[in-house]
Amino acid sequence: MTQKIEQSQRQERVAAWNRRAECDLAAFQNSPKQTYQAEKARDRKLCANLEEAIRRSGLQDGMTVSFHHAFRGGDLTVNMVMDVIAKMGFKNLTLASSSLSDCHAPLVEHIRQGVVTRIYTSGLRGPLAEEISRGLLAEPVQIHSHGGRVHLVQSGELNIDVAFLGVPSCDEFGNANGYTGKACCGSLGYAMVDADNAKQVVMLTEELLPYPHNPASIEQDQVDLIVKVDRVGDAAKIGAGATRMTTNPRELLIARSAADVIVNSGYFKEGFSMQTGTGGASLAVTRFLEDKMRSRDIRADFALGGITATMVDLHEKGLIRKLLDVQSFDSHAAQSLARNPNHIEISANQYANWGSKGASVDRLDVVVLSALEIDTQFNVNVLTGSDGVLRGASGGHCDTAIASALSIIVAPLVRGRIPTLVDNVLTCITPGSSVDILVTDHGIAVNPARPELAETSAGSGH
């Protein structure tokens, strides 16, 4: 009796499996080798030109296209791709670039012609920013932080249909990094997010290298199509503008004061971590920390964010153990990625996405950031001028300020005849609750929410 029951149960299980196999499971089919190799040709990703790549990507009206800004003011990819897209007749596109700069002024005409109708970006500068500030776009620009962009993409609020990623070089399967080739831009931290999440990834490259190209920041299983172009960017322009190293005496004075504040803050100790944002004074702080680190025999465990030549110098002198690089701010930093094993490339997700399982900003001790305006409640504006015109970028400002143990804002009290310290900022990017200390050319101010810092700052002599 028991044997019959077991046999019956076995027959029922087999029948159930067969029913599922008929409905859900693809049957094995013997595919001829020639057919497989024809369908999976080794050069199948290569496109003769950009038009072919766009056509094969499946781009349609109303879709979202994305770009990265590793080349900053030297980017050539956005304009090149959008010009071809416009000529092909596409309309009503959403442009989602990790940031936009002065060099993207040609987008103005594409907006006027209805090619681009929505924009997501971290920042806007130059003629494009001025025209949008005057109402060129029917819909408001969506401004996000660097970490916020990743969350938008991963949550599905921003769906990238086709990502166009410019790289110095790659192989015929799409393995690429940002530091091999003539247009050496360094870290591809922002592009890595698009490669991970876009439905189609089109790689634009200046040079095709033998397979397999390694190390690969973007890997072959993320890339759909590849097109070789003359130029994707001018690497010489990466270190200009907001990422320049200043020689301005006032900015150097502010930077020196900020370094003193850090030393007396209680966070300046063996194994501390640091980041400096864009802007002359904030980037210059690193210079003044070197002597203080040597005299006190202190080494930093890591420096984070946009990496500069000064940080690379301290790393190679043994004063900063590791560099976590989401974007290389100059050619020295870009080249360092290739030669220094502890100069580590990270994605924007690893850098500052508050929704990730582990953002590096959550391990940050000290961050030094700039400001266009700061008010009496310590709210910071880094996006618009006093006239309301877009002229900056959110970047990682609010991401790092809230996560770091000590956030320092550096800014002159007055720029030209325009005050930096105001009653109320015009545009709040980083709320005052995230800011700890303001350092100016006329002294410092400590957020009342951090009374312990007022005592340590008094010890710095300011």
CSV table of C-alpha atoms in Angstrom, one decimal:
chain,number,residue,atom,x,y,z
A,1,MET,CA,0.0,0.0,0.0
A,2,THR,CA,2.8,2.4,1.0
A,3,GLN,CA,4.6,1.6,-2.2
A,4,LYS,CA,1.6,2.4,-4.3
A,5,ILE,CA,1.1,5.8,-2.5
A,6,GLU,CA,4.8,6.7,-3.1
A,7,GLN,CA,4.5,5.8,-6.8
A,8,SER,CA,1.3,7.8,-7.1
A,9,GLN,CA,3.0,10.9,-5.5
A,10,ARG,CA,6.0,10.6,-7.8
A,11,GLN,CA,3.7,10.5,-10.8
A,12,GLU,CA,1.9,13.6,-9.6
A,13,ARG,CA,5.3,15.4,-9.2
A,14,VAL,CA,6.4,14.4,-12.6
A,15,ALA,CA,3.1,15.5,-14.2
A,16,ALA,CA,3.3,18.9,-12.4
A,17,TRP,CA,6.9,19.4,-13.6
A,18,ASN,CA,5.9,18.6,-17.1
A,19,ARG,CA,3.0,21.1,-17.0
A,20,ARG,CA,5.4,23.8,-15.8
A,21,ALA,CA,8.0,22.9,-18.4
A,22,GLU,CA,5.5,23.2,-21.2
A,23,CYS,CA,4.3,26.7,-19.9
A,24,ASP,CA,7.3,28.4,-18.3
A,25,LEU,CA,10.6,26.7,-19.3
A,26,ALA,CA,12.2,27.2,-22.6
A,27,ALA,CA,12.9,23.8,-24.3
A,28,PHE,CA,16.5,23.0,-25.2
A,29,GLN,CA,17.1,23.4,-28.9
A,30,ASN,CA,20.1,22.3,-30.8
A,31,SER,CA,21.4,25.5,-32.5
A,32,PRO,CA,23.9,25.2,-35.3
A,33,LYS,CA,27.3,26.6,-34.4
A,34,GLN,CA,27.3,28.7,-37.6
A,35,THR,CA,24.0,30.3,-36.7
A,36,TYR,CA,25.1,31.1,-33.1
A,37,GLN,CA,28.4,32.7,-34.3
A,38,ALA,CA,26.5,34.7,-37.0
A,39,GLU,CA,24.2,36.1,-34.3
A,40,LYS,CA,27.0,36.7,-31.9
A,41,ALA,CA,29.6,38.1,-34.3
A,42,ARG,CA,32.7,39.3,-32.5
A,43,ASP,CA,32.4,42.8,-33.9
A,44,ARG,CA,28.6,43.0,-33.3
A,45,LYS,CA,28.9,46.0,-31.0
A,46,LEU,CA,30.9,48.2,-33.4
A,47,CYS,CA,29.0,50.9,-35.3
A,48,ALA,CA,30.3,52.6,-38.4
A,49,ASN,CA,29.2,56.0,-37.2
A,50,LEU,CA,27.2,57.8,-34.5
A,51,GLU,CA,24.0,57.7,-36.6
A,52,GLU,CA,24.1,53.9,-36.8
A,53,ALA,CA,24.7,53.7,-33.0
A,54,ILE,CA,21.7,56.0,-32.3
A,55,ARG,CA,19.5,54.0,-34.7
A,56,ARG,CA,20.5,50.6,-33.3
A,57,SER,CA,20.0,51.9,-29.7
A,58,GLY,CA,16.3,52.1,-30.3
A,59,LEU,CA,16.0,55.7,-29.4
A,60,GLN,CA,12.5,57.2,-29.8
A,61,ASP,CA,10.8,60.5,-29.3
A,62,GLY,CA,10.1,61.2,-25.6
A,63,MET,CA,12.9,59.0,-24.3
A,64,THR,CA,15.7,59.9,-21.8
A,65,VAL,CA,19.3,60.2,-22.9
A,66,SER,CA,22.2,60.5,-20.4
A,67,PHE,CA,25.8,61.7,-20.2
A,68,HIS,CA,28.6,62.0,-17.7
A,69,HIS,CA,30.7,65.1,-16.9
A,70,ALA,CA,34.2,63.6,-16.3
A,71,PHE,CA,35.6,66.1,-18.8
A,72,ARG,CA,33.9,69.0,-17.1
A,73,GLY,CA,34.4,72.2,-19.3
A,74,GLY,CA,36.3,70.1,-21.9
A,75,ASP,CA,33.4,67.8,-22.7
A,76,LEU,CA,32.7,67.3,-26.4
A,77,THR,CA,30.4,64.3,-26.2
A,78,VAL,CA,27.1,66.0,-25.3
A,79,ASN,CA,27.1,68.5,-28.1
A,80,MET,CA,28.3,65.9,-30.7
A,81,VAL,CA,25.6,63.4,-29.8
A,82,MET,CA,22.8,66.0,-29.5
A,83,ASP,CA,23.7,67.5,-32.9
A,84,VAL,CA,23.3,64.1,-34.6
A,85,ILE,CA,20.1,63.3,-32.7
A,86,ALA,CA,18.7,66.7,-33.8
A,87,LYS,CA,19.6,66.0,-37.4
A,88,MET,CA,17.9,62.6,-37.2
A,89,GLY,CA,14.7,64.4,-36.3
A,90,PHE,CA,14.1,63.3,-32.7
A,91,LYS,CA,11.9,65.4,-30.4
A,92,ASN,CA,10.8,65.8,-26.8
A,93,LEU,CA,13.8,64.2,-25.2
A,94,THR,CA,14.8,64.3,-21.6
A,95,LEU,CA,18.5,65.1,-21.2
A,96,ALA,CA,20.0,63.7,-18.0
A,97,SER,CA,23.6,64.7,-17.6
A,98,SER,CA,25.5,64.3,-14.3
A,99,SER,CA,26.3,68.0,-14.8
A,100,LEU,CA,26.4,70.7,-17.5
A,101,SER,CA,28.9,73.5,-18.1
A,102,ASP,CA,29.7,76.6,-20.2
A,103,CYS,CA,30.7,74.4,-23.1
A,104,HIS,CA,27.1,73.1,-23.5
A,105,ALA,CA,25.8,76.4,-24.9
A,106,PRO,CA,24.7,74.7,-28.2
A,107,LEU,CA,22.0,72.9,-26.2
A,108,VAL,CA,20.1,76.2,-26.3
A,109,GLU,CA,19.2,75.7,-29.9
A,110,HIS,CA,18.1,72.1,-29.4
A,111,ILE,CA,15.7,73.3,-26.6
A,112,ARG,CA,14.3,76.0,-28.9
A,113,GLN,CA,13.7,73.4,-31.6
A,114,GLY,CA,11.9,71.0,-29.3
A,115,VAL,CA,14.6,68.3,-29.4
A,116,VAL,CA,15.2,68.7,-25.6
A,117,THR,CA,12.2,69.5,-23.4
A,118,ARG,CA,13.3,68.4,-20.0
A,119,ILE,CA,16.7,68.4,-18.2
A,120,TYR,CA,18.0,66.7,-15.1
A,121,THR,CA,21.5,67.9,-14.0
A,122,SER,CA,23.6,68.7,-10.9
A,123,GLY,CA,24.6,72.1,-12.3
A,124,LEU,CA,24.3,74.7,-15.1
A,125,ARG,CA,26.7,77.4,-16.2
A,126,GLY,CA,27.2,79.9,-19.0
A,127,PRO,CA,24.9,80.8,-21.8
A,128,LEU,CA,22.8,77.6,-21.3
A,129,ALA,CA,22.2,78.5,-17.7
A,130,GLU,CA,21.4,82.1,-18.5
A,131,GLU,CA,18.8,81.2,-21.2
A,132,ILE,CA,17.1,78.6,-18.9
A,133,SER,CA,17.0,81.1,-16.1
A,134,ARG,CA,15.1,83.4,-18.4
A,135,GLY,CA,12.5,80.7,-19.0
A,136,LEU,CA,13.7,78.9,-22.1
A,137,LEU,CA,12.5,75.6,-20.9
A,138,ALA,CA,8.7,75.0,-20.4
A,139,GLU,CA,9.4,72.7,-17.5
A,140,PRO,CA,11.7,73.6,-14.6
A,141,VAL,CA,15.2,72.0,-14.6
A,142,GLN,CA,15.4,69.2,-12.1
A,143,ILE,CA,18.5,69.9,-10.0
A,144,HIS,CA,20.0,67.0,-8.0
A,145,SER,CA,23.1,66.3,-5.9
A,146,HIS,CA,25.6,63.7,-7.1
A,147,GLY,CA,24.3,61.2,-4.6
A,148,GLY,CA,20.7,62.2,-5.3
A,149,ARG,CA,21.1,61.4,-9.0
A,150,VAL,CA,22.0,57.8,-8.2
A,151,HIS,CA,18.9,57.5,-6.0
A,152,LEU,CA,16.7,59.0,-8.7
A,153,VAL,CA,18.0,56.4,-11.2
A,154,GLN,CA,17.9,53.4,-8.9
A,155,SER,CA,14.4,54.3,-7.6
A,156,GLY,CA,13.0,54.5,-11.1
A,157,GLU,CA,12.0,58.2,-10.9
A,158,LEU,CA,14.6,58.8,-13.6
A,159,ASN,CA,14.7,56.1,-16.2
A,160,ILE,CA,17.6,56.3,-18.6
A,161,ASP,CA,16.8,54.8,-22.0
A,162,VAL,CA,20.1,55.4,-23.7
A,163,ALA,CA,23.4,56.4,-22.1
A,164,PHE,CA,26.1,57.9,-24.3
A,165,LEU,CA,29.4,57.5,-22.5
A,166,GLY,CA,32.5,59.2,-23.8
A,167,VAL,CA,35.8,57.4,-22.9
A,168,PRO,CA,39.4,57.8,-24.0
A,169,SER,CA,39.7,54.2,-25.1
A,170,CYS,CA,38.0,50.8,-25.0
A,171,ASP,CA,38.2,47.4,-26.6
A,172,GLU,CA,35.8,46.0,-29.2
A,173,PHE,CA,33.6,44.5,-26.4
A,174,GLY,CA,33.4,47.7,-24.4
A,175,ASN,CA,35.9,47.3,-21.5
A,176,ALA,CA,37.0,50.9,-20.7
A,177,ASN,CA,38.7,53.1,-18.2
A,178,GLY,CA,39.2,56.9,-18.1
A,179,TYR,CA,43.0,56.9,-17.8
A,180,THR,CA,44.2,55.0,-20.9
A,181,GLY,CA,44.5,57.1,-24.0
A,182,LYS,CA,45.0,60.7,-25.1
A,183,ALA,CA,41.9,62.2,-23.6
A,184,CYS,CA,42.8,61.0,-20.1
A,185,CYS,CA,39.9,62.1,-17.8
A,186,GLY,CA,40.6,59.8,-14.8
A,187,SER,CA,37.7,58.4,-12.8
A,188,LEU,CA,34.5,57.4,-14.5
A,189,GLY,CA,32.6,57.4,-11.2
A,190,TYR,CA,29.5,59.1,-12.7
A,191,ALA,CA,29.5,57.1,-15.9
A,192,MET,CA,29.6,53.9,-13.9
A,193,VAL,CA,26.1,54.6,-12.6
A,194,ASP,CA,24.7,55.1,-16.1
A,195,ALA,CA,26.4,52.0,-17.4
A,196,ASP,CA,24.8,50.0,-14.5
A,197,ASN,CA,21.3,51.3,-15.0
A,198,ALA,CA,20.6,52.5,-18.6
A,199,LYS,CA,18.5,50.2,-20.9
A,200,GLN,CA,21.1,50.8,-23.7
A,201,VAL,CA,24.7,51.9,-23.3
A,202,VAL,CA,26.4,53.5,-26.3
A,203,MET,CA,30.2,54.0,-25.8
A,204,LEU,CA,32.0,56.7,-27.7
A,205,THR,CA,35.7,56.2,-27.8
A,206,GLU,CA,38.7,57.8,-29.4
A,207,GLU,CA,40.7,54.6,-29.6
A,208,LEU,CA,40.0,50.9,-29.9
A,209,LEU,CA,42.4,48.7,-28.1
A,210,PRO,CA,43.1,44.9,-28.2
A,211,TYR,CA,40.7,42.7,-26.2
A,212,PRO,CA,40.6,42.4,-23.2
A,213,HIS,CA,41.4,46.0,-22.1
A,214,ASN,CA,42.1,46.0,-18.4
A,215,PRO,CA,41.5,47.4,-15.7
A,216,ALA,CA,38.0,48.2,-16.8
A,217,SER,CA,35.9,50.8,-15.0
A,218,ILE,CA,33.0,50.0,-17.3
A,219,GLU,CA,32.8,46.4,-18.3
A,220,GLN,CA,31.9,44.5,-21.5
A,221,ASP,CA,28.6,43.1,-20.0
A,222,GLN,CA,27.3,46.6,-19.5
A,223,VAL,CA,27.9,47.9,-23.0
A,224,ASP,CA,25.6,47.5,-26.0
A,225,LEU,CA,27.2,49.5,-28.8
A,226,ILE,CA,30.5,51.2,-29.5
A,227,VAL,CA,31.4,53.9,-32.0
A,228,LYS,CA,34.8,55.3,-32.7
A,229,VAL,CA,34.9,59.1,-32.9
A,230,ASP,CA,37.7,61.7,-33.3
A,231,ARG,CA,37.4,63.3,-29.9
A,232,VAL,CA,35.2,62.8,-26.8
A,233,GLY,CA,36.8,65.6,-24.7
A,234,ASP,CA,39.6,68.0,-24.1
A,235,ALA,CA,41.4,66.7,-21.0
A,236,ALA,CA,43.4,70.0,-20.7
A,237,LYS,CA,40.2,71.8,-19.7
A,238,ILE,CA,39.3,69.5,-16.8
A,239,GLY,CA,41.3,71.5,-14.2
A,240,ALA,CA,39.9,74.9,-15.2
A,241,GLY,CA,37.3,77.0,-13.6
A,242,ALA,CA,35.9,75.7,-10.3
A,243,THR,CA,38.6,73.1,-9.9
A,244,ARG,CA,41.6,75.4,-10.5
A,245,MET,CA,44.3,75.7,-7.8
A,246,THR,CA,44.2,79.3,-6.6
A,247,THR,CA,46.9,81.9,-6.3
A,248,ASN,CA,44.5,84.6,-5.0
A,249,PRO,CA,45.8,86.0,-1.7
A,250,ARG,CA,42.4,86.3,-0.2
A,251,GLU,CA,41.4,82.7,-1.0
A,252,LEU,CA,44.8,81.5,0.4
A,253,LEU,CA,44.1,83.4,3.6
A,254,ILE,CA,40.7,81.8,4.0
A,255,ALA,CA,42.3,78.4,3.2
A,256,ARG,CA,45.0,78.9,5.9
A,257,SER,CA,42.3,79.8,8.4
A,258,ALA,CA,40.2,76.8,7.6
A,259,ALA,CA,43.3,74.5,8.0
A,260,ASP,CA,43.8,76.0,11.5
A,261,VAL,CA,40.2,75.3,12.3
A,262,ILE,CA,40.6,71.7,11.3
A,263,VAL,CA,43.7,71.2,13.4
A,264,ASN,CA,41.9,72.5,16.5
A,265,SER,CA,38.6,70.9,15.9
A,266,GLY,CA,39.3,67.6,17.6
A,267,TYR,CA,38.9,65.6,14.4
A,268,PHE,CA,42.5,66.2,13.3
A,269,LYS,CA,44.1,63.0,14.5
A,270,GLU,CA,45.8,59.9,13.2
A,271,GLY,CA,43.5,58.1,10.7
A,272,PHE,CA,41.2,61.0,10.0
A,273,SER,CA,39.5,61.4,6.6
A,274,MET,CA,38.8,64.5,4.5
A,275,GLN,CA,37.3,66.0,1.4
A,276,THR,CA,37.6,69.4,-0.3
A,277,GLY,CA,35.0,70.6,-2.7
A,278,THR,CA,35.4,72.8,-5.8
A,279,GLY,CA,36.4,76.4,-5.5
A,280,GLY,CA,39.8,78.0,-5.0
A,281,ALA,CA,39.8,78.4,-1.2
A,282,SER,CA,38.4,74.9,-0.4
A,283,LEU,CA,40.8,73.1,-2.7
A,284,ALA,CA,43.7,75.1,-1.3
A,285,VAL,CA,43.1,73.9,2.3
A,286,THR,CA,44.9,70.7,1.5
A,287,ARG,CA,48.2,72.6,0.8
A,288,PHE,CA,48.2,74.1,4.3
A,289,LEU,CA,47.5,70.8,6.0
A,290,GLU,CA,50.7,69.2,4.9
A,291,ASP,CA,53.0,70.9,7.3
A,292,LYS,CA,50.6,70.5,10.1
A,293,MET,CA,50.3,66.7,9.4
A,294,ARG,CA,54.1,66.4,9.3
A,295,SER,CA,54.7,68.4,12.5
A,296,ARG,CA,52.2,66.3,14.4
A,297,ASP,CA,53.1,63.0,12.7
A,298,ILE,CA,49.5,62.5,11.6
A,299,ARG,CA,48.3,60.6,8.5
A,300,ALA,CA,44.9,60.5,7.0
A,301,ASP,CA,43.3,57.2,6.2
A,302,PHE,CA,41.6,58.5,3.1
A,303,ALA,CA,40.7,61.5,1.0
A,304,LEU,CA,37.4,61.4,-0.8
A,305,GLY,CA,35.5,62.9,-3.7
A,306,GLY,CA,37.1,65.0,-6.5
A,307,ILE,CA,40.8,64.3,-6.3
A,308,THR,CA,43.4,66.9,-7.0
A,309,ALA,CA,47.2,67.0,-7.7
A,310,THR,CA,47.7,68.2,-4.2
A,311,MET,CA,46.0,65.2,-2.7
A,312,VAL,CA,48.0,62.9,-5.0
A,313,ASP,CA,51.2,64.6,-3.8
A,314,LEU,CA,50.3,64.0,-0.1
A,315,HIS,CA,49.3,60.4,-1.0
A,316,GLU,CA,52.6,59.8,-2.7
A,317,LYS,CA,54.4,61.3,0.3
A,318,GLY,CA,52.6,58.9,2.6
A,319,LEU,CA,50.4,61.5,4.4
A,320,ILE,CA,47.2,60.2,2.9
A,321,ARG,CA,47.0,56.4,2.8
A,322,LYS,CA,44.2,56.0,0.2
A,323,LEU,CA,42.4,58.2,-2.3
A,324,LEU,CA,38.7,57.4,-3.1
A,325,ASP,CA,38.2,59.1,-6.5
A,326,VAL,CA,34.7,59.7,-7.9
A,327,GLN,CA,36.1,62.4,-10.3
A,328,SER,CA,39.6,63.4,-11.1
A,329,PHE,CA,39.9,67.2,-10.9
A,330,ASP,CA,43.1,67.6,-13.0
A,331,SER,CA,45.5,65.6,-15.2
A,332,HIS,CA,47.8,64.7,-12.3
A,333,ALA,CA,45.0,63.0,-10.5
A,334,ALA,CA,43.8,61.3,-13.7
A,335,GLN,CA,47.3,59.9,-14.3
A,336,SER,CA,47.7,58.8,-10.7
A,337,LEU,CA,44.8,56.4,-11.1
A,338,ALA,CA,47.0,54.4,-13.5
A,339,ARG,CA,50.1,54.2,-11.3
A,340,ASN,CA,49.0,54.2,-7.7
A,341,PRO,CA,47.2,51.0,-6.5
A,342,ASN,CA,45.8,52.9,-3.4
A,343,HIS,CA,44.3,55.6,-5.6
A,344,ILE,CA,40.9,53.9,-5.9
A,345,GLU,CA,38.1,54.7,-8.4
A,346,ILE,CA,34.6,54.6,-6.9
A,347,SER,CA,31.2,55.1,-8.4
A,348,ALA,CA,28.8,57.9,-7.5
A,349,ASN,CA,26.7,55.2,-5.8
A,350,GLN,CA,29.6,54.3,-3.5
A,351,TYR,CA,30.5,57.9,-3.1
A,352,ALA,CA,27.3,59.6,-1.9
A,353,ASN,CA,24.1,57.8,-2.5
A,354,TRP,CA,22.2,57.9,0.8
A,355,GLY,CA,20.1,55.0,-0.4
A,356,SER,CA,23.0,52.7,-1.0
A,357,LYS,CA,24.1,50.0,1.5
A,358,GLY,CA,27.3,51.9,2.1
A,359,ALA,CA,28.2,55.4,0.9
A,360,SER,CA,31.8,56.6,1.6
A,361,VAL,CA,30.5,60.0,2.8
A,362,ASP,CA,29.2,58.2,5.9
A,363,ARG,CA,32.8,57.6,6.9
A,364,LEU,CA,33.9,61.2,6.3
A,365,ASP,CA,35.4,63.2,9.2
A,366,VAL,CA,36.0,66.7,7.6
A,367,VAL,CA,34.7,68.3,4.5
A,368,VAL,CA,35.6,71.8,3.3
A,369,LEU,CA,33.1,73.4,0.9
A,370,SER,CA,32.6,76.7,-0.9
A,371,ALA,CA,29.5,78.9,-1.2
A,372,LEU,CA,28.0,81.6,-3.4
A,373,GLU,CA,25.8,82.7,-0.5
A,374,ILE,CA,25.4,81.7,3.1
A,375,ASP,CA,22.8,83.2,5.4
A,376,THR,CA,22.5,83.9,9.1
A,377,GLN,CA,20.9,80.4,9.6
A,378,PHE,CA,23.9,78.8,7.8
A,379,ASN,CA,21.9,77.8,4.8
A,380,VAL,CA,24.1,77.6,1.7
A,381,ASN,CA,23.5,78.5,-1.9
A,382,VAL,CA,25.9,77.1,-4.5
A,383,LEU,CA,23.6,77.2,-7.5
A,384,THR,CA,22.4,80.7,-8.3
A,385,GLY,CA,23.8,84.2,-8.2
A,386,SER,CA,22.2,87.1,-6.3
A,387,ASP,CA,20.2,87.8,-9.4
A,388,GLY,CA,18.7,84.4,-9.5
A,389,VAL,CA,20.6,83.3,-12.6
A,390,LEU,CA,21.9,79.7,-12.5
A,391,ARG,CA,25.7,79.8,-12.3
A,392,GLY,CA,26.8,76.8,-10.2
A,393,ALA,CA,26.2,73.2,-9.3
A,394,SER,CA,24.7,71.3,-6.4
A,395,GLY,CA,27.4,68.6,-6.8
A,396,GLY,CA,28.1,66.6,-3.6
A,397,HIS,CA,27.7,69.7,-1.4
A,398,CYS,CA,24.6,68.6,0.6
A,399,ASP,CA,25.6,64.9,0.5
A,400,THR,CA,28.9,65.5,2.2
A,401,ALA,CA,27.8,68.3,4.6
A,402,ILE,CA,25.2,66.2,6.3
A,403,ALA,CA,27.2,63.1,6.5
A,404,SER,CA,30.6,64.4,7.6
A,405,ALA,CA,31.5,64.9,11.3
A,406,LEU,CA,32.7,68.4,10.6
A,407,SER,CA,31.5,70.5,7.6
A,408,ILE,CA,33.3,73.8,7.0
A,409,ILE,CA,32.1,76.4,4.5
A,410,VAL,CA,34.8,78.8,3.1
A,411,ALA,CA,33.9,82.0,1.4
A,412,PRO,CA,34.8,85.7,1.3
A,413,LEU,CA,32.4,88.1,3.0
A,414,VAL,CA,32.1,90.1,-0.2
A,415,ARG,CA,32.7,89.2,-3.9
A,416,GLY,CA,33.1,92.5,-5.8
A,417,ARG,CA,30.3,94.5,-4.4
A,418,ILE,CA,28.0,91.6,-3.8
A,419,PRO,CA,27.8,90.2,-0.2
A,420,THR,CA,28.2,86.5,0.4
A,421,LEU,CA,26.8,86.6,3.9
A,422,VAL,CA,23.1,87.5,3.6
A,423,ASP,CA,19.9,87.4,5.7
A,424,ASN,CA,18.3,84.7,3.6
A,425,VAL,CA,19.9,82.8,0.7
A,426,LEU,CA,18.1,83.0,-2.6
A,427,THR,CA,18.4,79.2,-3.3
A,428,CYS,CA,19.0,76.7,-0.5
A,429,ILE,CA,21.1,73.7,-1.6
A,430,THR,CA,22.5,72.7,1.8
A,431,PRO,CA,20.4,73.5,4.9
A,432,GLY,CA,22.0,75.2,7.8
A,433,SER,CA,21.4,72.1,10.0
A,434,SER,CA,24.1,70.4,8.0
A,435,VAL,CA,26.7,73.2,8.3
A,436,ASP,CA,29.0,73.5,11.3
A,437,ILE,CA,31.5,76.4,10.7
A,438,LEU,CA,31.8,79.3,8.3
A,439,VAL,CA,35.4,80.6,7.6
A,440,THR,CA,35.7,84.0,5.9
A,441,ASP,CA,38.5,86.4,5.2
A,442,HIS,CA,37.3,88.4,8.3
A,443,GLY,CA,36.9,85.6,10.8
A,444,ILE,CA,34.8,82.6,11.5
A,445,ALA,CA,31.3,81.8,12.7
A,446,VAL,CA,30.2,78.6,14.4
A,447,ASN,CA,26.8,77.1,14.2
A,448,PRO,CA,25.1,77.5,17.6
A,449,ALA,CA,24.0,73.9,17.3
A,450,ARG,CA,27.7,72.9,17.7
A,451,PRO,CA,28.8,74.8,20.9
A,452,GLU,CA,31.8,72.5,21.5
A,453,LEU,CA,33.3,73.7,18.2
A,454,ALA,CA,33.1,77.3,19.4
A,455,GLU,CA,35.6,76.5,22.1
A,456,THR,CA,38.0,74.6,19.9
A,457,SER,CA,37.8,77.3,17.2
A,458,ALA,CA,38.7,80.0,19.7
A,459,GLY,CA,41.9,78.0,20.3
A,460,SER,CA,42.8,78.4,16.6
A,461,GLY,CA,43.3,82.2,17.1
A,462,HIS,CA,40.4,83.3,15.0
